[in-house]
Every structure is written in structure tokens, then in C-alpha cells.
mmCIF file of C-alpha atoms in Angstrom:
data_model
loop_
_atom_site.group_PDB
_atom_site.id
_atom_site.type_symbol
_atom_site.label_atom_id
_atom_site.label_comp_id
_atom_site.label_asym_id
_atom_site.label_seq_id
_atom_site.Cartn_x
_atom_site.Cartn_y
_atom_site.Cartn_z
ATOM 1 C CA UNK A 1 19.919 -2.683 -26.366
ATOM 2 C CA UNK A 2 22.912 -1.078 -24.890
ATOM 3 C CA UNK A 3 24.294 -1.827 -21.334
ATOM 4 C CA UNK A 4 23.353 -0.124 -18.269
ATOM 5 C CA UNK A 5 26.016 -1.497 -15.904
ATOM 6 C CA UNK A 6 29.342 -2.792 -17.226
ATOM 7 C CA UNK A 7 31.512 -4.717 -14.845
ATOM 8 C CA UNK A 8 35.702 -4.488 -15.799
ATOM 9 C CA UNK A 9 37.530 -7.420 -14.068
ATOM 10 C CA UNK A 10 36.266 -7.041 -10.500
ATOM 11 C CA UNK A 11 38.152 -8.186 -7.625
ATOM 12 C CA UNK A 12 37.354 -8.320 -3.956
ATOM 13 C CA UNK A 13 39.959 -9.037 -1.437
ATOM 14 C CA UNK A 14 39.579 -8.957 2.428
ATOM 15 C CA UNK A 15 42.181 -9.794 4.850
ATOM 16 C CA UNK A 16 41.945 -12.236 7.609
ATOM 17 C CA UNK A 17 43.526 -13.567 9.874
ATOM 18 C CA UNK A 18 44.508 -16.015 8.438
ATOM 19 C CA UNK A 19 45.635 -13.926 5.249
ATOM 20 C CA UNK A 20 43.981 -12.474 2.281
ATOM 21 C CA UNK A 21 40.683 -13.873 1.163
ATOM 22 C CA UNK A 22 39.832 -13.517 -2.926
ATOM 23 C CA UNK A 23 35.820 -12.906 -2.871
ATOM 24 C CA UNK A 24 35.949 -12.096 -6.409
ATOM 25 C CA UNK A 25 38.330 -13.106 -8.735
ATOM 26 C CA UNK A 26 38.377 -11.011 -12.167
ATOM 27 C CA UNK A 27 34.558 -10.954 -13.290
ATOM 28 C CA UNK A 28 33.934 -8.980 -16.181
ATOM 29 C CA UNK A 29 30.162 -8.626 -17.385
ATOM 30 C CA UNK A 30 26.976 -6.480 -18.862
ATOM 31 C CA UNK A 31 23.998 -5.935 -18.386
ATOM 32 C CA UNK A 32 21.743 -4.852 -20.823
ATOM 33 C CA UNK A 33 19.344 -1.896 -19.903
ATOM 34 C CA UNK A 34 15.809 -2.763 -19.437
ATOM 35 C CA UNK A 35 16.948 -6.722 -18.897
ATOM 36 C CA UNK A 36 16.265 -9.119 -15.692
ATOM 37 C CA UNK A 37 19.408 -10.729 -15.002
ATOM 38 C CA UNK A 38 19.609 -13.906 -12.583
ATOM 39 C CA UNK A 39 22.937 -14.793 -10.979
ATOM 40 C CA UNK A 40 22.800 -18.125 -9.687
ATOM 41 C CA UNK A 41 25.757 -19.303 -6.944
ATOM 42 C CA UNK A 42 25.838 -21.321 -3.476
ATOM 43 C CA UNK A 43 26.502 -19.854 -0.585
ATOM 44 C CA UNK A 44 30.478 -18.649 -0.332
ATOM 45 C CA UNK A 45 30.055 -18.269 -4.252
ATOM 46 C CA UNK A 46 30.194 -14.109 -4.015
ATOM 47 C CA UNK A 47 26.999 -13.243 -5.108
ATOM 48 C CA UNK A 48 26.279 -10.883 -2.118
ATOM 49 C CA UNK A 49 29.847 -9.239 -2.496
ATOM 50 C CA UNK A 50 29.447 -8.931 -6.475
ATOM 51 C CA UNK A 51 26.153 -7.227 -5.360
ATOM 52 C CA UNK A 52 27.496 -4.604 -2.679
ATOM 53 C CA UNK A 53 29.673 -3.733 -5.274
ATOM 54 C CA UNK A 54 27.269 -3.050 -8.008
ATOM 55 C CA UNK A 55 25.225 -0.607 -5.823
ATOM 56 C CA UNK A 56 28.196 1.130 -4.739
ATOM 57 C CA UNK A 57 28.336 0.023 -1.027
ATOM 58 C CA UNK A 58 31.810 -1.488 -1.727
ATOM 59 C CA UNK A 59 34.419 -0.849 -3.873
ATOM 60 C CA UNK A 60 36.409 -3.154 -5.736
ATOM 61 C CA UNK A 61 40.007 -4.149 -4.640
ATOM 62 C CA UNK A 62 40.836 -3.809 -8.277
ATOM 63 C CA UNK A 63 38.863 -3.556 -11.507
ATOM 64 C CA UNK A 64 35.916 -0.928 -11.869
ATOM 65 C CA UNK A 65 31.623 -1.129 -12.645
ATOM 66 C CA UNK A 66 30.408 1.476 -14.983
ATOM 67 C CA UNK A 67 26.890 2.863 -14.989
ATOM 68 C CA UNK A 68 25.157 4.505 -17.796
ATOM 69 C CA UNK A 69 24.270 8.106 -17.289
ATOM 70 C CA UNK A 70 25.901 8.338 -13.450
ATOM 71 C CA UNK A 71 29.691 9.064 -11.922
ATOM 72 C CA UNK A 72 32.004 6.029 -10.407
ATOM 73 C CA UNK A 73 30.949 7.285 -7.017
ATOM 74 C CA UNK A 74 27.153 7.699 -7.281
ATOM 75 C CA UNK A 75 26.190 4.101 -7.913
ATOM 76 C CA UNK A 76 24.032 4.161 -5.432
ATOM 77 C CA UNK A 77 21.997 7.088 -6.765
ATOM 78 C CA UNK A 78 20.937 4.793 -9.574
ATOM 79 C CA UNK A 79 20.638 1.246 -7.577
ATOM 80 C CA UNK A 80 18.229 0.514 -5.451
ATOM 81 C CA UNK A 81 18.405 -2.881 -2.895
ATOM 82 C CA UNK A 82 16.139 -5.345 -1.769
ATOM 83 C CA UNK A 83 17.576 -7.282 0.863
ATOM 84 C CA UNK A 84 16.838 -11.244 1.992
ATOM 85 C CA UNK A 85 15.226 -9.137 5.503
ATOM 86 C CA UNK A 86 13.152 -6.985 4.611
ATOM 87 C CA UNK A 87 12.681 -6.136 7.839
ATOM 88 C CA UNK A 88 15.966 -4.264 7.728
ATOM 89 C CA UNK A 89 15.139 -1.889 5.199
ATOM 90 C CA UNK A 90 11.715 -0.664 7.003
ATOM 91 C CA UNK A 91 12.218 2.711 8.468
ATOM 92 C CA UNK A 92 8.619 4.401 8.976
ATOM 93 C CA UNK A 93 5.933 3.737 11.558
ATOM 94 C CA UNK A 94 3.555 2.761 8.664
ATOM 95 C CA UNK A 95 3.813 1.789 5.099
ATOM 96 C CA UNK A 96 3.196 5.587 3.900
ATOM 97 C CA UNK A 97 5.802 6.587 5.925
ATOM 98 C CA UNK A 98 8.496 3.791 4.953
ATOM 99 C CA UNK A 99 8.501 5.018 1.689
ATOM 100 C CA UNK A 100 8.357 8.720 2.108
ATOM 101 C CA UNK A 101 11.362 8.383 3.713
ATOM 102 C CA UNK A 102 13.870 8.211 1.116
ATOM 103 C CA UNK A 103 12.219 11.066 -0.553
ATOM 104 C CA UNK A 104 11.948 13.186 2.302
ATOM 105 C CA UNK A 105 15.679 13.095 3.657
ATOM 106 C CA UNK A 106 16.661 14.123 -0.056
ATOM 107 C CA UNK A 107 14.733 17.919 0.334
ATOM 108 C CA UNK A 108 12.097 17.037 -2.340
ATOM 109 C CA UNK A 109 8.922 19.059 -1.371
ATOM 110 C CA UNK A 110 5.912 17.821 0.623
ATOM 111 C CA UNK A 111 3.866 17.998 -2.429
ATOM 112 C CA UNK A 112 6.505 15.915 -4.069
ATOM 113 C CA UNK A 113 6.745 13.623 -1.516
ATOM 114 C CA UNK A 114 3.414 12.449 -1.487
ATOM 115 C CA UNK A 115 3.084 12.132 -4.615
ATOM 116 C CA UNK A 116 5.956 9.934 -5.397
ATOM 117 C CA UNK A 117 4.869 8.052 -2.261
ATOM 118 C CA UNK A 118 1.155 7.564 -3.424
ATOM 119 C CA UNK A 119 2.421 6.532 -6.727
ATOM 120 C CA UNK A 120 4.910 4.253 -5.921
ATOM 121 C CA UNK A 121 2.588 1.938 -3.198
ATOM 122 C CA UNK A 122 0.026 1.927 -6.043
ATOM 123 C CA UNK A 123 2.443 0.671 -8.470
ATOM 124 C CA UNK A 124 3.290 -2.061 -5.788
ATOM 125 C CA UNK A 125 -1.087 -3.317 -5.218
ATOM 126 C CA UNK A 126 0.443 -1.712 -1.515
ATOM 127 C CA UNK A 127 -1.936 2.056 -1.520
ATOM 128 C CA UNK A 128 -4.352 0.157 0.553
ATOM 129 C CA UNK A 129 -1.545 -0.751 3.381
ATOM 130 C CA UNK A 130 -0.564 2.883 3.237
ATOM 131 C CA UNK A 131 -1.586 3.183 7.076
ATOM 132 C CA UNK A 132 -1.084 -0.028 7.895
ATOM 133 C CA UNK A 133 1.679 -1.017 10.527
ATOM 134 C CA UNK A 134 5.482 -1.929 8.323
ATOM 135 C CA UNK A 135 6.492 -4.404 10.444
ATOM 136 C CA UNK A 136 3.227 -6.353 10.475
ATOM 137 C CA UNK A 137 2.787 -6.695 6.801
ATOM 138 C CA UNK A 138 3.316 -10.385 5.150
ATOM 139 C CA UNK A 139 7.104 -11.443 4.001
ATOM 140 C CA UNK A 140 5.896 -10.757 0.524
ATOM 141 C CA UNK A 141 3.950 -7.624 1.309
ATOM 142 C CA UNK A 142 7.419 -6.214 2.757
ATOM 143 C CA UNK A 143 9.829 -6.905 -0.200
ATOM 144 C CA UNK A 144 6.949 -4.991 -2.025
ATOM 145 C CA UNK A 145 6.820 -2.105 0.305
ATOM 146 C CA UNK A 146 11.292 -2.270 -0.417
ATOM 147 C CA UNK A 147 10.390 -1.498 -3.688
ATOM 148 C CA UNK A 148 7.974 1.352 -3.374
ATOM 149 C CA UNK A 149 10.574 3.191 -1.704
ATOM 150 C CA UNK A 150 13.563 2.244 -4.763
ATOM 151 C CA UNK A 151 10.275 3.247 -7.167
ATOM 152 C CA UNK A 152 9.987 6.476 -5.242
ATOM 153 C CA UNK A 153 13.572 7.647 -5.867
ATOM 154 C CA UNK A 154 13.227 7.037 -9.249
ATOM 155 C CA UNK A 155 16.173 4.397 -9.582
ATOM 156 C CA UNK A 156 16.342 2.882 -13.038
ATOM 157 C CA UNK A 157 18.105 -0.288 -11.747
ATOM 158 C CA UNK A 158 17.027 -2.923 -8.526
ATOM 159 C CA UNK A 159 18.560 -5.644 -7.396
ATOM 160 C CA UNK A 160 16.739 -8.815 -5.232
ATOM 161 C CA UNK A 161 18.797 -10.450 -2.951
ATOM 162 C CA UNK A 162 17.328 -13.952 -2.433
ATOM 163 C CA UNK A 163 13.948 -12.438 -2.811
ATOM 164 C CA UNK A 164 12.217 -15.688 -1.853
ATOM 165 C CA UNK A 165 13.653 -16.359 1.363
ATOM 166 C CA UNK A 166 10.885 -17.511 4.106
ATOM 167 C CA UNK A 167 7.942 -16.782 1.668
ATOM 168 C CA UNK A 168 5.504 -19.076 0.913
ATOM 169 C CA UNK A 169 3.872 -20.269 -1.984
ATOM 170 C CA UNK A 170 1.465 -16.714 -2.126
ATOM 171 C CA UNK A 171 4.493 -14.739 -0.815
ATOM 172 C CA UNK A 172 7.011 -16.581 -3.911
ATOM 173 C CA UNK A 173 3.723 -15.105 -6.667
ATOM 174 C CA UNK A 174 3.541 -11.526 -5.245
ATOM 175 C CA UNK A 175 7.534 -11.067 -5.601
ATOM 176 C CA UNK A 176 7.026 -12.805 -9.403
ATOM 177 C CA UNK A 177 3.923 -10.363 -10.257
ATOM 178 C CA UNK A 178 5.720 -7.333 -8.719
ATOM 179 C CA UNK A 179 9.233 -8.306 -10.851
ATOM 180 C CA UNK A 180 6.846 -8.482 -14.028
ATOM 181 C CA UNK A 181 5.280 -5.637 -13.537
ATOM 182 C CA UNK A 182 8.855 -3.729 -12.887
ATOM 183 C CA UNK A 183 9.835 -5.693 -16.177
ATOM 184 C CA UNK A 184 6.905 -3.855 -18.111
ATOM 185 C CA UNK A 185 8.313 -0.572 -16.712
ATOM 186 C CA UNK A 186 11.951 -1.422 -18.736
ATOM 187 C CA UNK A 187 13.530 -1.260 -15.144
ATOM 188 C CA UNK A 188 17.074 -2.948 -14.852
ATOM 189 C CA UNK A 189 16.645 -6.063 -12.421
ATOM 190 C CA UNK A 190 19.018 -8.377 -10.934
ATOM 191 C CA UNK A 191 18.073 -11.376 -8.624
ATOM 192 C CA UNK A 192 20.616 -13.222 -6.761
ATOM 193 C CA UNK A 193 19.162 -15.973 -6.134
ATOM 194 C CA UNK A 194 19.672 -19.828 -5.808
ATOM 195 C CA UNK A 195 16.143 -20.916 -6.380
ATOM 196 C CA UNK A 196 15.689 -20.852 -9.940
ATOM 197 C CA UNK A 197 12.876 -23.373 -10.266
ATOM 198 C CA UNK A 198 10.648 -20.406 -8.909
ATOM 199 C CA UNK A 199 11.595 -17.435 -11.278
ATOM 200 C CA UNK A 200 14.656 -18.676 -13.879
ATOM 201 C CA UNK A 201 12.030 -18.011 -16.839
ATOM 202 C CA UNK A 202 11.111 -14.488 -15.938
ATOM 203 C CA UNK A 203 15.436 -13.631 -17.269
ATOM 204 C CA UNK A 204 16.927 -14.649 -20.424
ATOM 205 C CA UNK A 205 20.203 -13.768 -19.295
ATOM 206 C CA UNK A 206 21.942 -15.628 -16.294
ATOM 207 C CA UNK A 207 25.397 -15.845 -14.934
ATOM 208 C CA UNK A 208 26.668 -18.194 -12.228
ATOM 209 C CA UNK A 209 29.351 -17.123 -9.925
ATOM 210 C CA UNK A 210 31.581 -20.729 -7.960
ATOM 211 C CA UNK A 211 34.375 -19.935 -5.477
ATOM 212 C CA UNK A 212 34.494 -16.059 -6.480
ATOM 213 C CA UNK A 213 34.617 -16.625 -10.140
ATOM 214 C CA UNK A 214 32.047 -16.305 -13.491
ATOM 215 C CA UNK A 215 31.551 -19.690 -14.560
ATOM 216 C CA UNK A 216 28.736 -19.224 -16.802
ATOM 217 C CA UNK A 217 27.716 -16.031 -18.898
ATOM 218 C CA UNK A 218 24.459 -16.670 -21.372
ATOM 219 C CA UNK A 219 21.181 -17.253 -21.982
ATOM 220 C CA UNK A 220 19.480 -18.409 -18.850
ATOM 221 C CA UNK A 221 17.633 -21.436 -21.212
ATOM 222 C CA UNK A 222 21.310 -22.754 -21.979
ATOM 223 C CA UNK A 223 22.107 -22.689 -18.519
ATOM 224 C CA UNK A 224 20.446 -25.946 -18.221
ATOM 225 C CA UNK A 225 22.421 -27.793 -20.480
ATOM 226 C CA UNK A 226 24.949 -27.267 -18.451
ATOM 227 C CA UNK A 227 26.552 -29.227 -15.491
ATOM 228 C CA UNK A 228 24.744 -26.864 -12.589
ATOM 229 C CA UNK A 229 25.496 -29.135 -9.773
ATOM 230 C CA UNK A 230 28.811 -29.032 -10.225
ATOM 231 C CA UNK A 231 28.516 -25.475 -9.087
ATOM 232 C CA UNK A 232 26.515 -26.105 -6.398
ATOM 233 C CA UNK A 233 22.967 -25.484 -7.776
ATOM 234 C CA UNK A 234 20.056 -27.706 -8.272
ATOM 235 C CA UNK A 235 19.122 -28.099 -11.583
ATOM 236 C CA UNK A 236 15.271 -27.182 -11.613
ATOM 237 C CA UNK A 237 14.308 -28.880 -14.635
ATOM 238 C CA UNK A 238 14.663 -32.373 -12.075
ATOM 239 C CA UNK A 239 11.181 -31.094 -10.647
ATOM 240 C CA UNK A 240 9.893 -29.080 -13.736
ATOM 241 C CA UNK A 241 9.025 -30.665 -17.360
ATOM 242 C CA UNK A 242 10.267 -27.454 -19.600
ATOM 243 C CA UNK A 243 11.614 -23.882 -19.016
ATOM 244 C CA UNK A 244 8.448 -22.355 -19.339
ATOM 245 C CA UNK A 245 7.429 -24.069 -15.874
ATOM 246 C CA UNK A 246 10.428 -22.517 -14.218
ATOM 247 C CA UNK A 247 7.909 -19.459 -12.964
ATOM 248 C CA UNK A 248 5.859 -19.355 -9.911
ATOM 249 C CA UNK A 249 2.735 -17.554 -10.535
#
């Protein structure tokens, strides 16, 4: 497989006032097309920068991401976002209208609209919410309805920020069934993400990002072998016999 996004020694300064603050220091990475990618980090570690930066709501302070098949400043015509609220990202009265939106304020046709809109709540088990109230669906039923309205612009690559925050045990196996069935679709997925006993064997590649810089770069089963808390990150095989048990479903 050949990569979709291609980071080249990214670095993210801001200034304070207390003087210049490295985010991220020189990571350099791929991502294969049609992969599910976990990066693992504590809080402070960058993974929400790294992320901005990917889906072209920052820029880098130096270095530059690369995206298959789109221009250095129309990332964000190919990446779609699913934040830790997904209460931000809700926009229409209902969930038909949530994610028409998208579609709509981009001068596709009515005909088209619905369509895509129809399609992409089926594709999420959402087409019988379609009149139902946004802000009243479940945690889980929310991240869904996010991505129904990434599916419905047609962007080949989505990225989960802590997609597990708040849910409970049914909310954690409706993210996992919706990221599967994205995975049968060959769609690009990233989750940041610190709880990896709940998804870490739905990737096989994983990176994990301490203080601003890559620490780890591999297979997401090697990861383990590794010295995790060191990083600050729990090592989920201290509640789960194998890999293979590192899935909520």
C-alpha cells in the first residue's frame, strides 16, 4: 500500500509568555492509505496539535504534511474530524439536517444533498434518527452522526479525537462497530487516543508521541513490549490476557 498522508519533520512552536513553547519537535511519519492508525500520548504529549495539523487547521512552524491526490492548502478538503464533544460539531436542528449541512453550504444540488445525506446516516445504523432531535441523541449516537456528515463529503481520511470520552460500555461498541465498518470501506483512520485497552487491536500500526516528540513508530502488537508507562500510558495488557482482547465489542 502506498501512503496517503506523509508527515516531513513537523514542528509546532507557540509563544508565551514566558517564551517559545516546542509542541512538536521534528516528527516525521506515514500513513498508509486504507490503514487505522492509533497514536497513543498523555495529555501535554501533542497529539491534539499533531492532529490540527494533519487536517489543515494549523500549519506547521517548520516542516510540511503531504496528502495524496490534494494541494498543501486543501487538507481539509480530504480530512474530516471527530472531536472529544461531539456536541461541538452538531449544526442542524435534527440529525437529517446536521449532516446536510456540509453538503449544502458547498452548492451541491438538493437532489444531491439528500442523497448523500440518506446514504451517509444509513451507513452510520443513524437513518432511523434522521428526525430525531441532534442534541438529544446518546454520546455514541453523536460521534456517529460526526461521521455521517465527514461520509457525506466524501473525505477519504477521518480522524477520532479521544473517541471514547464519557461513553459507556454500549457507547465504547457503537464507536468500535462504526470504525470497522469505515475500515471495510478502505477509509484512512486515525484515533488519538489514550485508551488502548478498548480499541488498540482494531490498528496494526501505532505511534506514541511524549513531550512533543515520536517515541515509538511500529506495529501496534510490538508496542507492548515496550516500556509504555514510561511515556505516560497504561499498558492494557495489565487488565487484558492477549492482544486480541484489546477490542471492545
Amino acid at each position: 500500500m502506498s501512503a496517503i498522508i506523509t508527515l516531513n519533520n513537523i514542528k509546532k512552536t507557540f509563544e508565551t509568555e514566558n517564551g517559545a513553547f516546542a509542541a512538536i519537535k521534528g516528527v516525521s511519519a506515514e500513513f498508509e492509505e486504507g490503514s487505522v492508525t492509533i497514536i497513543g500520548g498523555a495529555n501535554g504529549s501533542g497529539k491534539s496539535v499533531l492532529m490540527s495539523i494533519i487536517a489543515g487547521l494549523d500549519e506547521p512552524t517548520e516542516g510540511s504534511v503531504e496528502i495524496s491526490g490534494t494541494k498543501a492548502n486543501e487538507r481539509g478538503n480530504a480530512v474530516g474530524l471527530v472531536f472529544q464533544e461531539a456536541d461541538t460539531q452538531i449544526l442542524g436542528e435534527t440529525a437529517l439536517e446536521d449532516v446536510a449541512f456540509g453538503p449544502e453550504n458547498i452548492g451541491l444540488s438538493k437532489a444531491e444533498v439528500a442523497k448523500r445525506a440518506k446514504e451517509a446516516l444509513e451507513q452510520t445504523g443513524l437513518l432511523h434518527r434522521a428526525d430525531f432531535p441532534a442534541r438529544f441523541l446518546s454520546g455514541g449516537q453523536k460521534r456517529r452522526l460526526a461521521v455521517a456528515g465527514i461520509l457525506a463529503m466524501e473525505k477519504q481520511i477521518i480522524i477520532f479525537d479521544e473517541p471514547y470520552a464519557n461513553l459507556d460500555y454500549t457507547g465504547v461498541k457503537q464507536v468500535n462497530a462504526l470504525i470497522m465498518a469505515l475500515m471495510r470501506k478502505r477509509k484512512t483512520i486515525i484515533i488519538l487516543t489514550h485508551e488502548l485497552e478498548k480499541c488498540l487491536s482494531l490498528s496494526e500500526h501505532f505511534i506514541v508521541l511524549f513531550e512533543g516528540e515520536k517515541v515509538f513508530d511500529g506495529k501496534s502488537k510490538d508496542a507492548l513490549n515496550e516500556n509504555l508507562e514510561a511515556w505516560g500510558i497504561r499498558n492494557p495488557l495489565k487488565q487484558s490476557a492477549s492482544f486480541e482482547d484489546l477490542l471492545w465489542v
